[in-house]
Coordinates of C-alpha atoms in Angstrom, one line a residue:
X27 CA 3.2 -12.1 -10.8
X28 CA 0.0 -10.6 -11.1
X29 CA -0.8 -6.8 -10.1
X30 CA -2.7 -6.4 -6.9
X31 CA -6.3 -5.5 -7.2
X32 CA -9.9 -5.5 -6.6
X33 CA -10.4 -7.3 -9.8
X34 CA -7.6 -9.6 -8.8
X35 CA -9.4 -10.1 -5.3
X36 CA -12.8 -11.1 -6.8
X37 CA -11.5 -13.3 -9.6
X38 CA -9.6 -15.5 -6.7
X39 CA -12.9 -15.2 -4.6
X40 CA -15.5 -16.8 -7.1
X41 CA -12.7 -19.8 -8.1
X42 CA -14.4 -23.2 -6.6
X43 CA -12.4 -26.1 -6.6
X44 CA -11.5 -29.0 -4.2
X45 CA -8.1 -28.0 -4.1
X46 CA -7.8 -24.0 -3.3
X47 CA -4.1 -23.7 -1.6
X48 CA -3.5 -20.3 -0.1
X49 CA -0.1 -19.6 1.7
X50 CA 1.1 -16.4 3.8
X51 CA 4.6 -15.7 5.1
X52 CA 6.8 -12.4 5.6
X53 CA 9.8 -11.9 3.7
X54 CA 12.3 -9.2 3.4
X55 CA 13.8 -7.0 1.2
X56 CA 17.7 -7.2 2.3
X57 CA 18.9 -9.9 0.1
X58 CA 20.8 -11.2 3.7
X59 CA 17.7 -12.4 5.1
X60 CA 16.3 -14.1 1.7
X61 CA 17.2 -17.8 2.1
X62 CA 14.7 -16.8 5.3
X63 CA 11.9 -16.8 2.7
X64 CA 13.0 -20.0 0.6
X65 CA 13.0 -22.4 4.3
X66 CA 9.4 -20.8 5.7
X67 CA 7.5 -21.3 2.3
X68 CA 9.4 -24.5 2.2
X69 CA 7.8 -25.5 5.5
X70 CA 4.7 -24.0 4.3
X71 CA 4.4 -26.5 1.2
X72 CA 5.3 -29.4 3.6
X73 CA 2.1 -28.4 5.6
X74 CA -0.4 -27.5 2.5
X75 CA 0.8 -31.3 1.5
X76 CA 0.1 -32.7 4.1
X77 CA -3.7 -31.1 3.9
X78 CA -3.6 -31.9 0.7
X79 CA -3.3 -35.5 1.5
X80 CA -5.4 -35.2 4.3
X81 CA -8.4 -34.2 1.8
X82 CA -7.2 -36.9 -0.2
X83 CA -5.2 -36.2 -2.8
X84 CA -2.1 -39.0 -3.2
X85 CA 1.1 -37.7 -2.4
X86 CA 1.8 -37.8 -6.3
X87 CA -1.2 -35.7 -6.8
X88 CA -0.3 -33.1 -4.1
X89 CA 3.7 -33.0 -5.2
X90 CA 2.5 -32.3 -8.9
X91 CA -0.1 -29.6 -7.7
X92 CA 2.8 -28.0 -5.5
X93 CA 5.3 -28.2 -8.5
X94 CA 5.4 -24.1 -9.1
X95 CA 5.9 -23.5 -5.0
X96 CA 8.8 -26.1 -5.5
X97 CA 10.1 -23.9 -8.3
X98 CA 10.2 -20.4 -6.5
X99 CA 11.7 -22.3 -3.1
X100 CA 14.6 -23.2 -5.3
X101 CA 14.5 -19.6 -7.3
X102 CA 17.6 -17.4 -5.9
X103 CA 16.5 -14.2 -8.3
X104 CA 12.9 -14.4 -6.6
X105 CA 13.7 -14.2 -3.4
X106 CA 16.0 -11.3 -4.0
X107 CA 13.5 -9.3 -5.2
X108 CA 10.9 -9.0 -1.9
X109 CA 9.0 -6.6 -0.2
X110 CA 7.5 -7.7 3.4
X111 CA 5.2 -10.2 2.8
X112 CA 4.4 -13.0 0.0
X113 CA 0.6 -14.2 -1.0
X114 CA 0.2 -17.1 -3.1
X115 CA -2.4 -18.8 -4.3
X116 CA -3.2 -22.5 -6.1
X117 CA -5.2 -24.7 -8.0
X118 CA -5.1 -27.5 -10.8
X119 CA -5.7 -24.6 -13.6
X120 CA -4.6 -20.8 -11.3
X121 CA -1.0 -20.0 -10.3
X122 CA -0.8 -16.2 -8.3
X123 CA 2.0 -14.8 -6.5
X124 CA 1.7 -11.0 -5.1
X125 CA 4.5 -9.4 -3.7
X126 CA 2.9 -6.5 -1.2
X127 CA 3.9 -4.1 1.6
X128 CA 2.8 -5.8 4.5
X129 CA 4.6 -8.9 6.7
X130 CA 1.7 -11.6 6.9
X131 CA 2.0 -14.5 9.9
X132 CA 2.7 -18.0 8.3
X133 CA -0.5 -19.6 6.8
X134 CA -1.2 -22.5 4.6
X135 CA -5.0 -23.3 4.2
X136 CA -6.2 -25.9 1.8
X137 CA -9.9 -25.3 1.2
X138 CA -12.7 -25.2 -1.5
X139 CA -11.7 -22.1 -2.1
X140 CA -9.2 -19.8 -1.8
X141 CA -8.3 -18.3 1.8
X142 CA -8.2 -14.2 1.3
X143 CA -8.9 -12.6 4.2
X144 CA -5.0 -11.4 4.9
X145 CA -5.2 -9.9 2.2
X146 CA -8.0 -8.0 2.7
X147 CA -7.0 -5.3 4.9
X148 CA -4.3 -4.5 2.4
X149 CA -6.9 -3.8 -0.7
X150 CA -9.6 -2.0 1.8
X151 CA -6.5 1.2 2.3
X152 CA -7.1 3.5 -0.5
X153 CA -2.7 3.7 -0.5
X154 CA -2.4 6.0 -3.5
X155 CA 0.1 8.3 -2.1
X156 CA 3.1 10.5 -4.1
X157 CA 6.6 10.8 -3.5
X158 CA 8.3 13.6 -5.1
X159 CA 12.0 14.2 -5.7
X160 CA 14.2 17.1 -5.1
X161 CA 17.7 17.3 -6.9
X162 CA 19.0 20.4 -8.3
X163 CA 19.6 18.9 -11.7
X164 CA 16.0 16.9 -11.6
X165 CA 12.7 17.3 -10.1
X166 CA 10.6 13.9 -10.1
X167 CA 7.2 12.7 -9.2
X168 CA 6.3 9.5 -8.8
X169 CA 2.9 8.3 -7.9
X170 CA 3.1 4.8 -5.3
X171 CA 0.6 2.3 -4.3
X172 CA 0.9 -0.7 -2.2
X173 CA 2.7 -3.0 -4.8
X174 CA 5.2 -0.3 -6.1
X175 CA 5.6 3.3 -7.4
X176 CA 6.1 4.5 -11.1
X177 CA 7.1 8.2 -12.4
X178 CA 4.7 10.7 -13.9
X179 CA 5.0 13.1 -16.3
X180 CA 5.3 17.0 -15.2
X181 CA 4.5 19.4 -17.9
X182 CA 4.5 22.6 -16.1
X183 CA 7.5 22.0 -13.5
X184 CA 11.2 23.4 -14.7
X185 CA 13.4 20.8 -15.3
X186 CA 16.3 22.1 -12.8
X187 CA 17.3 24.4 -11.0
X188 CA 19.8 25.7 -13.5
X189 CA 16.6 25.9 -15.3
X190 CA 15.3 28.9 -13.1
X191 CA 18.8 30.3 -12.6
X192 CA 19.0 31.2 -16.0
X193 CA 15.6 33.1 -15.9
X194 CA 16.7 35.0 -12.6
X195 CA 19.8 36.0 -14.1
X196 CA 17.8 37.9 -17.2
X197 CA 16.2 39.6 -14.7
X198 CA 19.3 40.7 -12.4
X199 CA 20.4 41.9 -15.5
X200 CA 17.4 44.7 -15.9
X201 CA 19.1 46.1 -12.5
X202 CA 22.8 46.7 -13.9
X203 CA 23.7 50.4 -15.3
X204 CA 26.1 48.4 -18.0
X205 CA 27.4 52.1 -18.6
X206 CA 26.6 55.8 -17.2
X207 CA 25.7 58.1 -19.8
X208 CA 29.3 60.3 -20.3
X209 CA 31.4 59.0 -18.3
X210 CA 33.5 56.0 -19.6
X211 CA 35.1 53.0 -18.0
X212 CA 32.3 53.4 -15.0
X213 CA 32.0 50.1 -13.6
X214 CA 28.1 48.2 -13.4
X215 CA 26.5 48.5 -10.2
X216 CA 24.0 45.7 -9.1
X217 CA 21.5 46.9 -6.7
X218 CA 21.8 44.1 -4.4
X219 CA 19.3 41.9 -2.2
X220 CA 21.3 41.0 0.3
X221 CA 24.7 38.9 0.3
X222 CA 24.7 35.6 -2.1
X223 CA 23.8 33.0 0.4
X224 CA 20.5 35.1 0.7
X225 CA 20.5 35.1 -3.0
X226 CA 21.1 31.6 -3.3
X227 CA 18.5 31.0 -1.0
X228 CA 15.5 32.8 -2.9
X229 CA 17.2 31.4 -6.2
X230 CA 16.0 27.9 -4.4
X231 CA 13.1 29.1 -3.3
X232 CA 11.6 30.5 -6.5
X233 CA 12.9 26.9 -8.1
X234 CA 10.5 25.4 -5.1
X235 CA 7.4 27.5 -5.6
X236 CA 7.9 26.7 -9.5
X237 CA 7.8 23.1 -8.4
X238 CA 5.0 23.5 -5.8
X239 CA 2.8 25.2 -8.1
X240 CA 3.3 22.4 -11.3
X241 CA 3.1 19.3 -8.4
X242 CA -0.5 21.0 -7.0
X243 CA -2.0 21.6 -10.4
X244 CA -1.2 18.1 -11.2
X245 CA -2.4 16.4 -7.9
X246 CA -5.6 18.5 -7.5
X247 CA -7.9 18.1 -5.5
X248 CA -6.6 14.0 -4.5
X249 CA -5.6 15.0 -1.3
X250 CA -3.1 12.1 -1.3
X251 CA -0.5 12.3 1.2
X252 CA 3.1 13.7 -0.3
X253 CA 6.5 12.3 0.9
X254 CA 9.8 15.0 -0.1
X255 CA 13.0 13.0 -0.8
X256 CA 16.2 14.4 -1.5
X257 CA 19.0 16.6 0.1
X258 CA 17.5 17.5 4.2
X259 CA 18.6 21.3 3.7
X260 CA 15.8 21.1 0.9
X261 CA 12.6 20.3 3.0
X262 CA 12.6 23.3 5.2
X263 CA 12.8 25.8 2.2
X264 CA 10.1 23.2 -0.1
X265 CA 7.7 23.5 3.4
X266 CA 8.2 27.0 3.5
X267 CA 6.5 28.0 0.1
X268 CA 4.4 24.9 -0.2
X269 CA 0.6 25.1 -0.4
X270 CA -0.1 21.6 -1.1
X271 CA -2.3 20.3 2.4
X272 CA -1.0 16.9 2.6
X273 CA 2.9 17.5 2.3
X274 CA 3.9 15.1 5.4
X275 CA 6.4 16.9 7.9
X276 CA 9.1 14.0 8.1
X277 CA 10.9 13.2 4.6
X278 CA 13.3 10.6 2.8
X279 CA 16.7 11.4 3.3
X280 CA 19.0 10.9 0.2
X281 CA 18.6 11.3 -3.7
X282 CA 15.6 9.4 -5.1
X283 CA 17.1 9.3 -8.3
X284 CA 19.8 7.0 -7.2
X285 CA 17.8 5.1 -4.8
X286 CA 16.6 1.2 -5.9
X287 CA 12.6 1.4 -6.6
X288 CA 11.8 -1.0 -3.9
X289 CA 14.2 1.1 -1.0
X290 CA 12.3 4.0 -1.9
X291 CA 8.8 2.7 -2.0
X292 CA 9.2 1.3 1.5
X293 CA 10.6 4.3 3.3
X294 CA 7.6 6.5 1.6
X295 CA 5.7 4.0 2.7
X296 CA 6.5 3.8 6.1
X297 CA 5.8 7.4 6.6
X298 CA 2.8 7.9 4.3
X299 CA 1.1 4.8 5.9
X300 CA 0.1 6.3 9.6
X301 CA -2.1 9.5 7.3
X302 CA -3.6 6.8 5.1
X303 CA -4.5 5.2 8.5
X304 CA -6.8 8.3 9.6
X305 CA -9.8 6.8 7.4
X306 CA -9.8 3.8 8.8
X307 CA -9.8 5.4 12.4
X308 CA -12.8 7.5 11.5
X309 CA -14.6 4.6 10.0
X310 CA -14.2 2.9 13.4
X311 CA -15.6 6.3 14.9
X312 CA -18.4 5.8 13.0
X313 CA -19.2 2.9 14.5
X314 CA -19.3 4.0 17.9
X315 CA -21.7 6.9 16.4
X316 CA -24.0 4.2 14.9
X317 CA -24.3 2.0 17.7
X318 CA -27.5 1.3 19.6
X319 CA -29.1 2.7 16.2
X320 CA -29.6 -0.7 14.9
X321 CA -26.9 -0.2 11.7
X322 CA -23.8 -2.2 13.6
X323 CA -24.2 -5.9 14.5
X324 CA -21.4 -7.9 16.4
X325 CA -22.0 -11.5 15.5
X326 CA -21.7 -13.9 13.2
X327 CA -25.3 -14.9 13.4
X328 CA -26.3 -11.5 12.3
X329 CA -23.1 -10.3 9.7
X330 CA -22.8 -13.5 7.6
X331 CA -26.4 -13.0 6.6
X332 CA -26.2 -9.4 6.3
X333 CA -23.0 -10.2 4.0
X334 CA -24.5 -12.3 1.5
X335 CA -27.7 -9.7 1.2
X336 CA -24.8 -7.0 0.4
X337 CA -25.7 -4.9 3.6
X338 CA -22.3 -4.6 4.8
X339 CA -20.5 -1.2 4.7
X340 CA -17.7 -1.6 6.3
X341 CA -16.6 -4.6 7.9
X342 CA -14.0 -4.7 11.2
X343 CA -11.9 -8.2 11.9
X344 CA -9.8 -9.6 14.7
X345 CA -6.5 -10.0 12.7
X346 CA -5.6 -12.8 15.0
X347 CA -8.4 -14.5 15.2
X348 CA -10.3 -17.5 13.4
X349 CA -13.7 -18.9 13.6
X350 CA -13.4 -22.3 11.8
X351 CA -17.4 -23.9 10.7
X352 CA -19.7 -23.7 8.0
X353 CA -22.6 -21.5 7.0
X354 CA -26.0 -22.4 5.5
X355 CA -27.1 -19.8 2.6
X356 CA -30.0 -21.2 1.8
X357 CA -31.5 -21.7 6.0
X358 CA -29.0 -18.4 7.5
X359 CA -27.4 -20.7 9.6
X360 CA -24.6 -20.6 11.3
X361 CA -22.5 -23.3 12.4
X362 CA -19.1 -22.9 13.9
X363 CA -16.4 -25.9 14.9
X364 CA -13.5 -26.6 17.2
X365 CA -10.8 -26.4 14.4
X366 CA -9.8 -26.6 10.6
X367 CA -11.2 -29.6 8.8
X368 CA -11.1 -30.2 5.0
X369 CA -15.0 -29.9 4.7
X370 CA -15.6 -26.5 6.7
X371 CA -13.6 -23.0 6.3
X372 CA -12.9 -19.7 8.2
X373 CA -16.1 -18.1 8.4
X374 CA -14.7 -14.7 9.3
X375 CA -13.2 -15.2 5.7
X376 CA -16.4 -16.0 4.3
X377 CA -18.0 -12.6 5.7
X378 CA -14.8 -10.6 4.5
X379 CA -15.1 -12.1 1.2
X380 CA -18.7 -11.7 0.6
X381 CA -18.1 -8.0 2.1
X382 CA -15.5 -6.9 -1.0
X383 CA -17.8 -9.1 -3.8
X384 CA -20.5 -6.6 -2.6
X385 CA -18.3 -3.2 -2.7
X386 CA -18.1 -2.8 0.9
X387 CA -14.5 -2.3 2.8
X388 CA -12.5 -4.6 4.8
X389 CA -10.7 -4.0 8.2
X390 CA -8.3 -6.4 10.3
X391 CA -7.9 -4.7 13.3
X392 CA -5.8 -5.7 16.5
X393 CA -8.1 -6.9 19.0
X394 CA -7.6 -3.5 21.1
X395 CA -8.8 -1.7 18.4
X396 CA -11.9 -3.8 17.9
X397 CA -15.5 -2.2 18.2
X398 CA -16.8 -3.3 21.2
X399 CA -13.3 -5.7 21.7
X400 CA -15.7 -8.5 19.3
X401 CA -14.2 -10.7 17.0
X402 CA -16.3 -9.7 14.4
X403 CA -18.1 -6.2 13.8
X404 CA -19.8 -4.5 11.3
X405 CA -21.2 -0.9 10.3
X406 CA -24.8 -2.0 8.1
X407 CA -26.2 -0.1 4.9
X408 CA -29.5 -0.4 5.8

């Protein structure tokens, strides 16, 4: 499996070849459900054969080119080991799998090229986000993106909270008469600070500042969202002396040291998408604020063009829709048809590819959320 990336994207979106399978399907992580995955990419190879043929390809041709499909239908340790969706893509000489956080609708499309637009939307969320862990014996940070999360290195964070315990304790000490001058056998007197819940309590929340401060010097100025995971009674007191901006309010209940990689990606996930989500609301503000200024266009006839000139900012797409044709570089024509056919392809694909080979970003939007409820929209560099 191949990591998820803009590279990744572009490599897969200059391959030509007759043959370009791309298949889509959800899949889950509970290994209950997995046979689930196993039948719908089975009935997904059934239909990308069937293109295959349709193109013509002999149904020896299209069985051989489907072999490594065949191999992860019948792979129990693969389909044990999902997230929420499964992208895969074909050819004669290119195998790619990706594994990613999002549930796609079942899709097979057999093309000239690969089809990439569900993927799109998933690559165009900057999804860096951090999830850090609280335990008394371990503090842990790990940084996550939309294929996973790995732990980073904290130089300047105690390692526990035994860790500032100890260094309270040397001070506690500076406030105990171990012995009054001349008079012998007088026991030490601590000069208290209240009764040893509250102690216990500012023992906790020096540890968290300690943390806070190491966490904030190492994050910056990122502004990434943070997700708290660990013991509940922790996230009040880590709130209360927290000066990080993007700490989220709601946290991951249980010890992230002992939960499975994949469990705790997808519940940081689930709370740190809806914050990542704000840029892509304001990019569809923007829209609204450009409109009538002659930088948005609505069309087909006017963003397929604009794509292949790299004029595209940012680029807004019915996720439910498809506009199936073909589209004349050389005359800026457009020419859409009723349905799918071996020789034409999804133009709204075309325009989304052509959109990230040019740097620009890629939204799939529910049609509510649309600009101007189009199919297609776009915000124009110039």
């Amino acid at each position: 499996m191949k990591s998820f990336s803009r590279d990744e994207i572009s490599k897969l979106a200059l391959h030509r070849e007759d043959s370009c399978v791309s298949l889509f399907l959800p899949t889950h992580r509970s290994t209950k459900q997995v046979q689930q995955g196993a039948i719908r990419l089975k009935n997904l190879a059934r239909e990308a054969s069937e293109q295959l043929i349709e193109g013509g390809k002999r149904p020896a041709e299209a069985r051989d080119l489907l072999e490594p499909v065949t191999k992860l239908i019948e792979d129990d340790w693969f389909w044990q080991h999902q997230k929420d969706g499964l992208a895969i893509f074909l050819a004669p000489d290119l195998f790619r799998y990706y594994r990613l956080p999002r549930a796609f609708p079942e899709l097979a499309v057999v093309a000239r090229r690969f089809h990439l637009r569900p993927l799109l939307s998933v690559l165009s969320e900057d999804a860096t986000f951090y999830v850090l862990g609280l335990g008394q014996n371990q503090v842990r940070l790990y940084e996550a993106g939309l294929d996973g999360l790995h732990e980073v290195e904290l130089d300047s964070v105690p390692e526990s909270l035994a860790e500032v315990m100890k260094n309270r304790e040397s001070e506690r000490q500076l406030q105990f008469h171990t012995r009054t001058p001349g008079i012998q056998g007088r026991p030490a007197v601590f000069h208290g600070h209240g009764d040893e819940a509250g102690l216990q309590k500012e023992t906790m929340l020096q540890f968290f500042r300690e943390v806070d401060k190491g966490v904030s010097e190492f994050l910056g100025t990122t502004q990434s969202p943070l997700v708290l995971a660990g013991v509940e009674y922790y996230f009040p007191l880590f709130r209360e002396v927290s000066k990080y901006p993007r700490l989220l309010d709601e946290g991951i209940s249980g010890s992230a040291e002992q939960m499975r990689p994949e469990k705790l990606h997808h519940e940081a996930w689930r709370l740190a998408r809806p914050i990542i989500n704000q840029t892509r609301d304001a990019e569809i503000q923007n829209y609204g604020n450009l409109s009538g200024t002659g930088k948005t266009a609505a069309t087909l006839d006017r963003i397929l063009p604009a794509a292949h000139h790299g004029r595209i900012q940012t680029l807004f797409l019915d996720e439910d829709q498809h506009v199936w044709g073909s589209y004349d570089v050389v005359r800026e024509e457009v020419m859409p048809e009723r349905e799918a056919t071996a020789d034409n392809e999804d133009l709204l694909d075309l325009a989304a590819v052509q959109t990230v080979l040019t740097s620009g970003t890629v939204y799939l939007l529910d049609q509510a959320r649309m600009p101007e409820r189009a199919t297609v929209a776009a915000v124009l560099r110039y």
